[in-house]
CSV table of C-alpha atoms in Angstrom, one decimal:
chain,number,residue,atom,x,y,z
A,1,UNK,CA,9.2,-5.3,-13.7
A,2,UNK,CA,10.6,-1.9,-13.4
A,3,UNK,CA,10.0,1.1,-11.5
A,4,UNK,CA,9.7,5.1,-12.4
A,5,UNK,CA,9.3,8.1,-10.9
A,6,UNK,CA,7.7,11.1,-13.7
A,7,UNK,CA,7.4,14.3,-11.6
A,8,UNK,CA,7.8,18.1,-11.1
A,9,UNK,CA,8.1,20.5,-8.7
A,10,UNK,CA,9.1,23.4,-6.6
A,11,UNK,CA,12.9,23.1,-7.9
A,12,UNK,CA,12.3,21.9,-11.6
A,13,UNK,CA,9.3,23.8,-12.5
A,14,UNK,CA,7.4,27.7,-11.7
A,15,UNK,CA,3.8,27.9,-9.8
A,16,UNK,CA,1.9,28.3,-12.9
A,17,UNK,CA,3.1,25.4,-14.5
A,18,UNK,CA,3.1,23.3,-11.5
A,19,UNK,CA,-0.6,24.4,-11.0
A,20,UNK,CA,-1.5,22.7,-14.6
A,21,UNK,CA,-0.4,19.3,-13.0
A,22,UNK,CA,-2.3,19.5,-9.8
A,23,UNK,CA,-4.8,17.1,-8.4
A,24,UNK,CA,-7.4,17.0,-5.7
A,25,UNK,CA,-7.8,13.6,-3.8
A,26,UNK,CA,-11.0,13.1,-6.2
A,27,UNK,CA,-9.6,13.7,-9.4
A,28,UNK,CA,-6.9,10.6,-8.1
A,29,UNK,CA,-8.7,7.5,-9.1
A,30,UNK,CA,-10.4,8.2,-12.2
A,31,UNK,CA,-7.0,9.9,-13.2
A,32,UNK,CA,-5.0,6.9,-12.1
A,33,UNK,CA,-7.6,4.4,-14.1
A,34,UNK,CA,-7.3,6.7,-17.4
A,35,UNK,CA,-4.0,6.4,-16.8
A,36,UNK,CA,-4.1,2.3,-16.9
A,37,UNK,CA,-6.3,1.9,-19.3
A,38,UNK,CA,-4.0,4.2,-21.8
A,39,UNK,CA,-0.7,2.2,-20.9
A,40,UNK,CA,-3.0,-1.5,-20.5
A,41,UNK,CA,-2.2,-2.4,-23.9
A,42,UNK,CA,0.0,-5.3,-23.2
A,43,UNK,CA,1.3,-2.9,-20.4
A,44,UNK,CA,-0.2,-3.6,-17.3
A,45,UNK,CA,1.1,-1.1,-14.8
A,46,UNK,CA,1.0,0.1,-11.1
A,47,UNK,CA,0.6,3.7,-10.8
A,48,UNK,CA,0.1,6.0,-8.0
A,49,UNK,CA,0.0,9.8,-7.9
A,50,UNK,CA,1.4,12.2,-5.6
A,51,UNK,CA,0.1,16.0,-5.7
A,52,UNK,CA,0.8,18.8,-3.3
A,53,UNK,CA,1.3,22.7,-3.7
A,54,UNK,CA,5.2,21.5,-4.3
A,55,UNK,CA,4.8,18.4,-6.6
A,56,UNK,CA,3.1,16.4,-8.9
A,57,UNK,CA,5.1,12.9,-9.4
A,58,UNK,CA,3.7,9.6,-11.2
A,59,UNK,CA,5.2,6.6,-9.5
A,60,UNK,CA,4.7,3.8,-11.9
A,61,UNK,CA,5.8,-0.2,-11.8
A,62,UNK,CA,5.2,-1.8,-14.7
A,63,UNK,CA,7.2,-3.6,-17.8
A,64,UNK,CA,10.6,-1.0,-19.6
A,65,UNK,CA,9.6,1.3,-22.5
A,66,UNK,CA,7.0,2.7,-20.6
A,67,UNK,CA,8.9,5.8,-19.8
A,68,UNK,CA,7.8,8.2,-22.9
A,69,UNK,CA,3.9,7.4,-23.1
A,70,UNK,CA,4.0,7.6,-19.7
A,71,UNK,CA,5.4,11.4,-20.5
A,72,UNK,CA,3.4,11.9,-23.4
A,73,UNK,CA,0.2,10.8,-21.1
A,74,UNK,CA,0.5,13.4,-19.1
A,75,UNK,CA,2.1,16.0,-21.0
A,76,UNK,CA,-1.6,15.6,-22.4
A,77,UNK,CA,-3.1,15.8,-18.9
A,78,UNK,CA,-1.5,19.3,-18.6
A,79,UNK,CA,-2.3,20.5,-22.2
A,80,UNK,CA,1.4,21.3,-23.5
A,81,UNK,CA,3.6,19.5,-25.7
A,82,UNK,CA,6.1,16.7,-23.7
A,83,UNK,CA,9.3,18.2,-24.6
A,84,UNK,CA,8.0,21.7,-22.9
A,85,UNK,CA,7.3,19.1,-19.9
A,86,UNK,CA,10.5,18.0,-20.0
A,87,UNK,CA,12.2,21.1,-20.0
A,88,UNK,CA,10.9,21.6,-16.4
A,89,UNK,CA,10.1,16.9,-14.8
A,90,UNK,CA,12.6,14.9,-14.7
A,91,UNK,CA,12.6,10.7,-14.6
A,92,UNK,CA,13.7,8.4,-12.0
A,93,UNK,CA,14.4,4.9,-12.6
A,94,UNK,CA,15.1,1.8,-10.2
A,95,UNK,CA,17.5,2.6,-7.5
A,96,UNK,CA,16.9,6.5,-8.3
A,97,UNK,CA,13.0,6.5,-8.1
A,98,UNK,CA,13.1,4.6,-4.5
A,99,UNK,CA,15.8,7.5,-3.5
A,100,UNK,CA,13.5,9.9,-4.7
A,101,UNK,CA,10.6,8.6,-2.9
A,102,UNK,CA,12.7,7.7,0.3
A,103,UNK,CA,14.1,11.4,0.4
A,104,UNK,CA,10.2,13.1,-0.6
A,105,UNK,CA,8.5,10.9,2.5
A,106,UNK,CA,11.4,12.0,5.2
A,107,UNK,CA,10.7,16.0,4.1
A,108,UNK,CA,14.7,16.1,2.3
A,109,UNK,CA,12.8,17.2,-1.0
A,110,UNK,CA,10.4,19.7,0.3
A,111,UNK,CA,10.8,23.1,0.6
A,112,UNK,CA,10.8,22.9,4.5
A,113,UNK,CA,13.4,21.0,5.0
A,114,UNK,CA,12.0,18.0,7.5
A,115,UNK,CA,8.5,19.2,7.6
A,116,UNK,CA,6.0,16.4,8.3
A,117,UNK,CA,3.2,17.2,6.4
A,118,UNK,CA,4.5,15.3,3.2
A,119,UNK,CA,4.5,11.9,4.7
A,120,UNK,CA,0.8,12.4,5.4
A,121,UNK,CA,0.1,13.4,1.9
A,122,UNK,CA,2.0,10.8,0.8
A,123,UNK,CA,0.2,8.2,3.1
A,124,UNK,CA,-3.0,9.5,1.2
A,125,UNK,CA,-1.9,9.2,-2.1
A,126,UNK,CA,-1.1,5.3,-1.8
A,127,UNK,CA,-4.4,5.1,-0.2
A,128,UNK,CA,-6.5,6.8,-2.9
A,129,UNK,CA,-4.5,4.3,-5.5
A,130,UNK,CA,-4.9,1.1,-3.7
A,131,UNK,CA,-8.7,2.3,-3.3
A,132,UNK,CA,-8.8,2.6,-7.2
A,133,UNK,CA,-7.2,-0.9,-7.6
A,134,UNK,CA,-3.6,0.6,-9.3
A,135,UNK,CA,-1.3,-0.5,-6.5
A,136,UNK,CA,0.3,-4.1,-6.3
A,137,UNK,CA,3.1,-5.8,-4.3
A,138,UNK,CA,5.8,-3.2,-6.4
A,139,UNK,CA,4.9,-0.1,-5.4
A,140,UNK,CA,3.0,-1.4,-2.0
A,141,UNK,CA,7.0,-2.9,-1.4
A,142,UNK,CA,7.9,0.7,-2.6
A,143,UNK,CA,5.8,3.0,-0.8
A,144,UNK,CA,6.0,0.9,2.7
A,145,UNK,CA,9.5,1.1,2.9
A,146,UNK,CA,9.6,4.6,2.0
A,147,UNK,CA,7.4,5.1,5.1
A,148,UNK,CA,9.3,2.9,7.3
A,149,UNK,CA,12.4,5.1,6.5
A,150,UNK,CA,10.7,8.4,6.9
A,151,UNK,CA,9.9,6.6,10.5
A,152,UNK,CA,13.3,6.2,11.4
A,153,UNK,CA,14.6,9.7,9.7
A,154,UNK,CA,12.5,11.1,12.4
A,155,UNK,CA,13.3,9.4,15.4
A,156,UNK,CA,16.8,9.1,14.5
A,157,UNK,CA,17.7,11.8,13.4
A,158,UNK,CA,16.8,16.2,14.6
A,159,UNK,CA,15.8,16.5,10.9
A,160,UNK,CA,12.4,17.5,11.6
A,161,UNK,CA,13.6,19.7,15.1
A,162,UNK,CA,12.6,23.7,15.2
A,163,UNK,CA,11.2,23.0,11.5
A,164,UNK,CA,9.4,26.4,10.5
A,165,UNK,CA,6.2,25.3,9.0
A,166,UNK,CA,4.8,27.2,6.3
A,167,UNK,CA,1.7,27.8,8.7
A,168,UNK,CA,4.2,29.3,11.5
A,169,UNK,CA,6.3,31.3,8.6
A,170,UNK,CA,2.6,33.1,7.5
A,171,UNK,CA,1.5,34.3,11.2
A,172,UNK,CA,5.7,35.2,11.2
A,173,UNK,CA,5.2,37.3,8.1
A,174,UNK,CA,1.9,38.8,9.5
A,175,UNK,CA,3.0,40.2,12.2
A,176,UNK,CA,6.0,41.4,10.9
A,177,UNK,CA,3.2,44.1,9.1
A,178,UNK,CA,0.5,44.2,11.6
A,179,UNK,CA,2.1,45.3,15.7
A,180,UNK,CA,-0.6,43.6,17.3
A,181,UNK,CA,-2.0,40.3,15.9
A,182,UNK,CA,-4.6,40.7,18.9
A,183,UNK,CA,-6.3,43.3,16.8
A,184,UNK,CA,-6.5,42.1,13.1
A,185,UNK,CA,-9.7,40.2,11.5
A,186,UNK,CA,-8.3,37.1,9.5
A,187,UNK,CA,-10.2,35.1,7.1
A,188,UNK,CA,-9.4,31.6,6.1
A,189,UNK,CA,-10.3,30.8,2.3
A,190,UNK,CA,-10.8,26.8,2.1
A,191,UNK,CA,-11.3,24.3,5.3
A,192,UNK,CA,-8.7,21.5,3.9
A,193,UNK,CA,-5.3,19.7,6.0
A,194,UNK,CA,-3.4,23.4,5.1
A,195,UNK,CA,-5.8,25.9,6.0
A,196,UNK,CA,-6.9,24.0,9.4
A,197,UNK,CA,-2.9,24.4,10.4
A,198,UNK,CA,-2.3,27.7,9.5
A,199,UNK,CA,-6.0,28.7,11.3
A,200,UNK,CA,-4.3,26.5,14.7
A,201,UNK,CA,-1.3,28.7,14.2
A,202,UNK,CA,-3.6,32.1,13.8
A,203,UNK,CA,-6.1,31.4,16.2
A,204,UNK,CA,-2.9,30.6,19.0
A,205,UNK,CA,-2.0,34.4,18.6
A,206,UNK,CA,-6.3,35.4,19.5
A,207,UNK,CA,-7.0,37.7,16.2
A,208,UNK,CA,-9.7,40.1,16.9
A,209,UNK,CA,-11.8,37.8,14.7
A,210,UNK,CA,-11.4,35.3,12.0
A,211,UNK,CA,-13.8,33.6,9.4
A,212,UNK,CA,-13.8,30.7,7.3
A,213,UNK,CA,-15.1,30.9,3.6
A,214,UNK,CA,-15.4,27.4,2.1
A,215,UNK,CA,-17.4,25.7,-0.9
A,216,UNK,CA,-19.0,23.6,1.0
A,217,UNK,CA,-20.4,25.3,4.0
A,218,UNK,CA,-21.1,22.5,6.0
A,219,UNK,CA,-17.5,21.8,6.1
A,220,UNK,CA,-16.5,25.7,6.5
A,221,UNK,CA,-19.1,25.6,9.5
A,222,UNK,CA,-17.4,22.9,11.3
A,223,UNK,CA,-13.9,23.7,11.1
A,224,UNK,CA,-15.4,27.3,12.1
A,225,UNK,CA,-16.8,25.4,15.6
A,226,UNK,CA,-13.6,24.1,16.4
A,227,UNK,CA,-12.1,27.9,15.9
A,228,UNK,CA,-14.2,29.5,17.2
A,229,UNK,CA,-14.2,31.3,13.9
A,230,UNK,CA,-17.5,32.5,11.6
A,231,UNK,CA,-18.4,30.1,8.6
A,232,UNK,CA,-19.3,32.7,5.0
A,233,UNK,CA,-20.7,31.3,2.2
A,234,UNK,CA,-17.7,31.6,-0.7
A,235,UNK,CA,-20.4,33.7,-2.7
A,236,UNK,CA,-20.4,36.4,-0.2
A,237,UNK,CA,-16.3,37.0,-0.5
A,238,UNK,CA,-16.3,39.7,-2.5
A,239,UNK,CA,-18.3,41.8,-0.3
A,240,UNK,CA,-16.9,41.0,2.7
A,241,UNK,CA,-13.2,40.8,1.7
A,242,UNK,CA,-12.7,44.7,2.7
A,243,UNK,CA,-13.7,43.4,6.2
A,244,UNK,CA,-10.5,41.2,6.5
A,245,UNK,CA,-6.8,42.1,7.1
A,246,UNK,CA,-5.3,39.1,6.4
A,247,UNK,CA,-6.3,36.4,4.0
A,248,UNK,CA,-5.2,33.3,3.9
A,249,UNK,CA,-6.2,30.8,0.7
A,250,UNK,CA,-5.5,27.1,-0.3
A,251,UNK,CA,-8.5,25.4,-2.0
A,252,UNK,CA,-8.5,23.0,-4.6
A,253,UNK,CA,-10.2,25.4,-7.3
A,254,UNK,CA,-8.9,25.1,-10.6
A,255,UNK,CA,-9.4,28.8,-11.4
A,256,UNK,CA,-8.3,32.4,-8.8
A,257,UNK,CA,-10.8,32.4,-6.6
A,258,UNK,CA,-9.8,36.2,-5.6
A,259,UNK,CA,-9.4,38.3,-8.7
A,260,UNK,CA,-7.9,41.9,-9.0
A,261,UNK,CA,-11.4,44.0,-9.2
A,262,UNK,CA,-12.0,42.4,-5.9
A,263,UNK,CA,-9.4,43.1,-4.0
A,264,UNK,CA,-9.6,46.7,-5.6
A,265,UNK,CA,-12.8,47.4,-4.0
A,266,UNK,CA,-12.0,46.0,-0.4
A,267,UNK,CA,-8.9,48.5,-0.4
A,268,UNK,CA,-11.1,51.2,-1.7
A,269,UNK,CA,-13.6,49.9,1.1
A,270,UNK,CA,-10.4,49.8,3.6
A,271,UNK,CA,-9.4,53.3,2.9
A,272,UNK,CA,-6.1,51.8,1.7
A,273,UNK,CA,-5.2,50.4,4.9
A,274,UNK,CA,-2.9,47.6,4.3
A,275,UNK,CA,-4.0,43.6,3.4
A,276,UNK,CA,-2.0,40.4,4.1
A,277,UNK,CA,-2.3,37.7,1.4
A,278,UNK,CA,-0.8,34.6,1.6
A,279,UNK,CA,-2.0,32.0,-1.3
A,280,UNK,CA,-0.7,29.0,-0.4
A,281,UNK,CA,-3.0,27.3,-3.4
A,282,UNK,CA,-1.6,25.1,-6.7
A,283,UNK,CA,-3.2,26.2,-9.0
A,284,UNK,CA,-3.2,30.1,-7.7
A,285,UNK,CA,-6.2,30.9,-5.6
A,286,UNK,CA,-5.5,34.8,-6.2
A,287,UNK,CA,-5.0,36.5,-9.3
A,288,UNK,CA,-0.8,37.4,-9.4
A,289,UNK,CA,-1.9,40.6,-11.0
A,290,UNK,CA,-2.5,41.6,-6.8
A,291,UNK,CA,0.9,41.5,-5.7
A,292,UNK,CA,0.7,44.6,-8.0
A,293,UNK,CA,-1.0,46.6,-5.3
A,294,UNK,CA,0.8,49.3,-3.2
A,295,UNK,CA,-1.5,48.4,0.0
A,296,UNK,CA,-1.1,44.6,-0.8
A,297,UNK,CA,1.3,42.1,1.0
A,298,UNK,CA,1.0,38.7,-1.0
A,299,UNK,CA,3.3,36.0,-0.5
A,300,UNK,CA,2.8,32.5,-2.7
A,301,UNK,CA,3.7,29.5,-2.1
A,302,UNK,CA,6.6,29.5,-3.4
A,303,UNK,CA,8.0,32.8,-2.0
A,304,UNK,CA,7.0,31.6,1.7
A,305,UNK,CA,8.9,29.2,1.2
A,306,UNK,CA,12.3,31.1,0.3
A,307,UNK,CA,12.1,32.9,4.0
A,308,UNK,CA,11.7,29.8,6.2
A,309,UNK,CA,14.7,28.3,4.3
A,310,UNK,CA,17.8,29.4,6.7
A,311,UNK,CA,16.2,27.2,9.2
A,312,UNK,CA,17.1,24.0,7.2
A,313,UNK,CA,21.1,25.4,7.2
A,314,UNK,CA,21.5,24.3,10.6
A,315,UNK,CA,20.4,20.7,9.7
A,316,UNK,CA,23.1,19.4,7.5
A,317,UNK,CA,24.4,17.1,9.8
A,318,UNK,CA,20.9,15.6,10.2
A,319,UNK,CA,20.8,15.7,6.7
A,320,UNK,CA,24.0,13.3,6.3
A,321,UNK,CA,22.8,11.0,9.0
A,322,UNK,CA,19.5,10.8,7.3
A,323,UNK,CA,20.8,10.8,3.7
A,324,UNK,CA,22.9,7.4,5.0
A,325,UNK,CA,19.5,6.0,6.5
A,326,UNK,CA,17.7,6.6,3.4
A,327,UNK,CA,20.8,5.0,1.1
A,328,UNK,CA,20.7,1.9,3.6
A,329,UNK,CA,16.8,1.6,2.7
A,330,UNK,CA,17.4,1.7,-1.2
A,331,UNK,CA,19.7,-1.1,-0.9
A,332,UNK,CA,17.1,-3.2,0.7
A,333,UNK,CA,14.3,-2.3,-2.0
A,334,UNK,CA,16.7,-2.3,-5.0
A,335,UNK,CA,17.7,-6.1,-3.9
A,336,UNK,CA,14.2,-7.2,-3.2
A,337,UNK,CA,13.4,-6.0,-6.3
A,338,UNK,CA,16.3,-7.8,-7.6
A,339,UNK,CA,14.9,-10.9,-6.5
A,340,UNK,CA,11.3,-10.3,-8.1
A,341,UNK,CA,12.9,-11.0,-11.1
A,342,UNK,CA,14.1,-14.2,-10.6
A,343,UNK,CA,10.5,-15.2,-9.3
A,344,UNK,CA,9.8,-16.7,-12.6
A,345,UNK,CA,12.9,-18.4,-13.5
A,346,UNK,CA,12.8,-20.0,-9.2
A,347,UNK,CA,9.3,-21.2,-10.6
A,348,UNK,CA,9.9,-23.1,-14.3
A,349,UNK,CA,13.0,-24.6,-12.2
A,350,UNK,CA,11.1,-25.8,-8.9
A,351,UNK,CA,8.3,-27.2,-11.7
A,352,UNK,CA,11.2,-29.1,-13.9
A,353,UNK,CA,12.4,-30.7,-10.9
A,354,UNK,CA,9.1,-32.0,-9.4
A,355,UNK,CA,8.7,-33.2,-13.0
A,356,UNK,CA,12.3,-34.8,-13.1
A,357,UNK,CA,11.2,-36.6,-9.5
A,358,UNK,CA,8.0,-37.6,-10.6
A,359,UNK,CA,9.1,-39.7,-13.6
A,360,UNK,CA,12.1,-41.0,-11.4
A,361,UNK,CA,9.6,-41.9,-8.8
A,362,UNK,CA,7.3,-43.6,-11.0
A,363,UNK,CA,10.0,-45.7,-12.8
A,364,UNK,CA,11.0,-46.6,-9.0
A,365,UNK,CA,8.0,-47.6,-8.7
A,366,UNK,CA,7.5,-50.1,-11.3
A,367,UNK,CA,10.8,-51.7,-10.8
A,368,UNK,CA,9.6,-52.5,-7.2
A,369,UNK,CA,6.4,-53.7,-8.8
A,370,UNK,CA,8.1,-56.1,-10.6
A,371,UNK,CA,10.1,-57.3,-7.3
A,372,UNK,CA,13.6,-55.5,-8.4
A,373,UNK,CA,16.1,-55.2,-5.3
A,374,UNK,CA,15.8,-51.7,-2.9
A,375,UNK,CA,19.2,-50.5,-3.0
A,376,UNK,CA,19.1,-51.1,-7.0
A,377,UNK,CA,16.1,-49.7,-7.2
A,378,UNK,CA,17.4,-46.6,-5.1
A,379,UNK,CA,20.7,-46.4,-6.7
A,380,UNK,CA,18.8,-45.8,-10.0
A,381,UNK,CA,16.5,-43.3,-8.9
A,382,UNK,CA,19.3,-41.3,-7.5
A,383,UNK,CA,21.8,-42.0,-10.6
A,384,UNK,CA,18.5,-40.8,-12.9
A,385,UNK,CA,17.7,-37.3,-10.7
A,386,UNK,CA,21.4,-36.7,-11.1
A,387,UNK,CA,21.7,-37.4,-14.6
A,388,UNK,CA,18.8,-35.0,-15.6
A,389,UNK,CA,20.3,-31.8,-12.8
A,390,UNK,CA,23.3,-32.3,-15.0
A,391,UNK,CA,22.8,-33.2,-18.3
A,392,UNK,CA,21.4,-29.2,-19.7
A,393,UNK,CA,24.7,-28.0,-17.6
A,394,UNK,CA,27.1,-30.6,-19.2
A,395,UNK,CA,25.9,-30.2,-22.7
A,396,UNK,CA,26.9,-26.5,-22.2
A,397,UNK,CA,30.0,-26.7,-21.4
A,398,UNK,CA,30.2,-29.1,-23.9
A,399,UNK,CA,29.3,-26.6,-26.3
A,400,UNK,CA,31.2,-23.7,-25.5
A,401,UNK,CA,34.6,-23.1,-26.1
A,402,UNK,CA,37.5,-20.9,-25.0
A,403,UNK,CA,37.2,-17.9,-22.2
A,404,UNK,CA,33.6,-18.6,-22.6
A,405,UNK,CA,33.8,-22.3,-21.6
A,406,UNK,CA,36.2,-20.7,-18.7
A,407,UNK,CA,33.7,-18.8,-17.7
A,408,UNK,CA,30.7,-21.1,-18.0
A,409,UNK,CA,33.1,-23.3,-15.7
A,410,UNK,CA,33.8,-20.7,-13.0
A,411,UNK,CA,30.0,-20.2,-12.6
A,412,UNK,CA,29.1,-24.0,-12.3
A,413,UNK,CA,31.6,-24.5,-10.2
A,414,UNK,CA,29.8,-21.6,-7.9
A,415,UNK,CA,26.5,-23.2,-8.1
A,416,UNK,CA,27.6,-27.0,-7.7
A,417,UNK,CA,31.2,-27.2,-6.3
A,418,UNK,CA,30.2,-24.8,-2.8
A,419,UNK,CA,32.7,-25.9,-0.2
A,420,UNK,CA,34.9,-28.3,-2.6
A,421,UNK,CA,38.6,-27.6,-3.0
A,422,UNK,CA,38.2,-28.9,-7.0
A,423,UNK,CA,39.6,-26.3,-9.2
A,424,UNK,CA,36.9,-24.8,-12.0
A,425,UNK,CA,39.2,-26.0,-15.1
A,426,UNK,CA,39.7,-29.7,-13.4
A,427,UNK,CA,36.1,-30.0,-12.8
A,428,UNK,CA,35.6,-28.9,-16.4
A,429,UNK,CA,38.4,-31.7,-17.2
A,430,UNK,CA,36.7,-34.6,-15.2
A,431,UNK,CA,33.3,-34.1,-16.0
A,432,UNK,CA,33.7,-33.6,-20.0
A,433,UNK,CA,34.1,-37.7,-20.3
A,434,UNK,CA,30.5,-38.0,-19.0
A,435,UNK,CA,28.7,-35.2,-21.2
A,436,UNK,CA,25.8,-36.3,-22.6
A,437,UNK,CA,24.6,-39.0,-20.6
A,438,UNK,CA,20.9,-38.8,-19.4
């Protein structure tokens, strides 16, 4: 069994592209399952996916060579060629992929450096995949520990300490334009994890008003209760848009939700009094053609994340302690793994034995049947288990020769000669009158 992590994100690849890969928490399962079913051909495989604004990575446990369909799958997903997918993922194996996912759950891979939000995310993804049946005991091992180490990253370490959130860098950048936060109207486009934080962070600094314009509006109308916020219909944003000096977006809408014409009429509405944007949606929610604008302030993703950077230069030592934290945690799960592949082998051995002790036992048995002596009977037995442990070990070193044979005799001597002073070549001396006896 091995283990890979196929991803992209804010570092290896631009928005647009990023935006191709993206997946909402329903499009998980039946994504994961094609997945399965495409690899199941004498493949079986654990898969989970991870998809936020910053990433989409394939974590994946299942037999080698499964690498490049694997790429080629969802090259496919995304509708370009794998070797224009490659120019921008990269691919994690072993030791590598459990760093990876170690470093992404402690927030050392996000744009943020520390922010919490990831773990969550993360947390959701292994729960959407063990809901569609692709998660097993590699990648539950996997994703467990990389929690538990994201655990003690945070209480260990000031990793996460004065982290600027993106939700606190937005209201930052808004009232950087607008003096008095008091007195600006803000609408919310979406009513998911991202948009409730940044409305907390909004509705801490009492806007003059604020709305929430969602798909669904039963969902808009409650997260508007708890803000004390209006709930829109997403139909009506267009002609309300001109009402609104900030805008905030992150749905999970495939296609710009807020297109150029639009936002062209609400400035011609607003008398060209300036608009915040701040699209915080992969793929884009608004149209890039609107940073364009003269009376337009739009910030992506991406480009929030740039400001709140200089915040994450004062961490480095955190960094360090957590970087040693996270190693410790990939030497755990790289031996564990380890072990998983001896799990067979442990098996067919534990079986040949209880077979070796069965016949011993039964032959034991007859002999006693048949009134034979105890201690003869016993010595036998013994004489027979011991014959059988040794006779596949003696007939190989019977058969090798040279540094070989040397070698082969080092390693028995490891495995049967633990505490004895008897030197590899003179047990290899002693023992080679007795090869072949069973």
């Amino acid at each position: 069994m091995s283990v890979f992590a196929l991803g992209l994100n804010h570092n290896s690849a631009p928005l647009d592209l990023r935006g191709r890969f993206a997946f909402s928490l329903e499009q998980l399962a039946p994504t994961l399952l094609g997945f399965r079913q495409q690899m199941s051909a004498g493949r079986p495989a654990e898969a989970t996916i991870l998809s936020t604004c910053n990433r989409t990575e394939l974590y994946v446990a299942g037999e080698p060579g499964m690498v490049q369909p694997a790429v080629d799958w969802l090259a496919g997903i995304g509708g370009v060629g794998s070797s224009a997918l490659m120019d921008h993922a990269y691919v994690l194996e072993g030791s590598a992929a459990a760093r990876h996912a170690f470093r992404v759950a402690s927030g050392l891979d996000s744009m943020v450096l520390g922010e919490p939000q990831i773990l969550g995310q993360m947390k959701q993804a292994v729960r959407e995949a063990d809901q569609a049946g692709t998660v097993g005991s590699t990648l539950h091992q996997l994703f467990q520990r990389s929690f538990s180490v994201a655990k003690e990253v945070r209480s260990s370490t000031e990793i996460g300490a004065h982290s600027i959130s993106m939700a606190a860098a937005s209201v930052r950048l808004a009232a950087q334009l607008f003096e008095d936060l008091s007195q600006i109207k803000v609408l919310f486009v979406g009513a998911g994890e991202m948009i409730e934080l940044v409305a907390t962070h909004f509705a801490a600094r009492n806007p003059k008003a604020m709305a929430v314009a969602n798909r669904t509006l039963e969902r808009g109308e409650k997260l508007a209760g708890r803000l004390g916020a209006e709930a829109i219909r997403l139909a009506d944003l267009p002609q309300r848009l001109h009402e609104f000096d900030a805008v905030i977006s992150c749905t999970a809408s495939s296609l710009p939700l807020i297109g150029l014409g639009a936002v062209e009429r609400a400035l011609k509405a607003r008398k060209h009094r300036p608009m915040f944007m701040v699209d915080l949606a992969v793929p884009r929610d608004i149209e890039p053609e609107v940073a364009k604008l003269d009376d337009v302030y739009l910030y992506t993703v991406d480009e929030l994340a740039s400001l709140v950077q200089t915040a994450g230069e004062k961490r480095q030592a955190a960094v360090q302690q957590a970087e040693a934290i996270i190693e410790t945690g990939v030497q755990s799960f790289v031996h564990w793994l380890g072990q998983r592949h001896t799990v067979p082998l442990i098996l067919a051995l534990n079986a040949q034995a209880d077979g070796w002790r069965e016949h011993e036992i039964q032959r034991a048995r007859k002999l006693l049947a048949k009134g034979a002596d105890v201690d003869v009977v016993l010595e036998a037995l013994s004489r027979g288990l011991t014959q059988k442990m040794l006779h596949g070990t003696l007939a190989e070193l019977h058969a090798s020769e040279g540094e070989q044979r040397m070698q082969l005799a080092q390693t028995v001597s490891r495995l049967f000669l633990r505490g004895s002073s008897r030197n590899p070549a003179n047990a290899l001396s002693s023992e080679s009158g007795n090869i072949g006896e069973h």
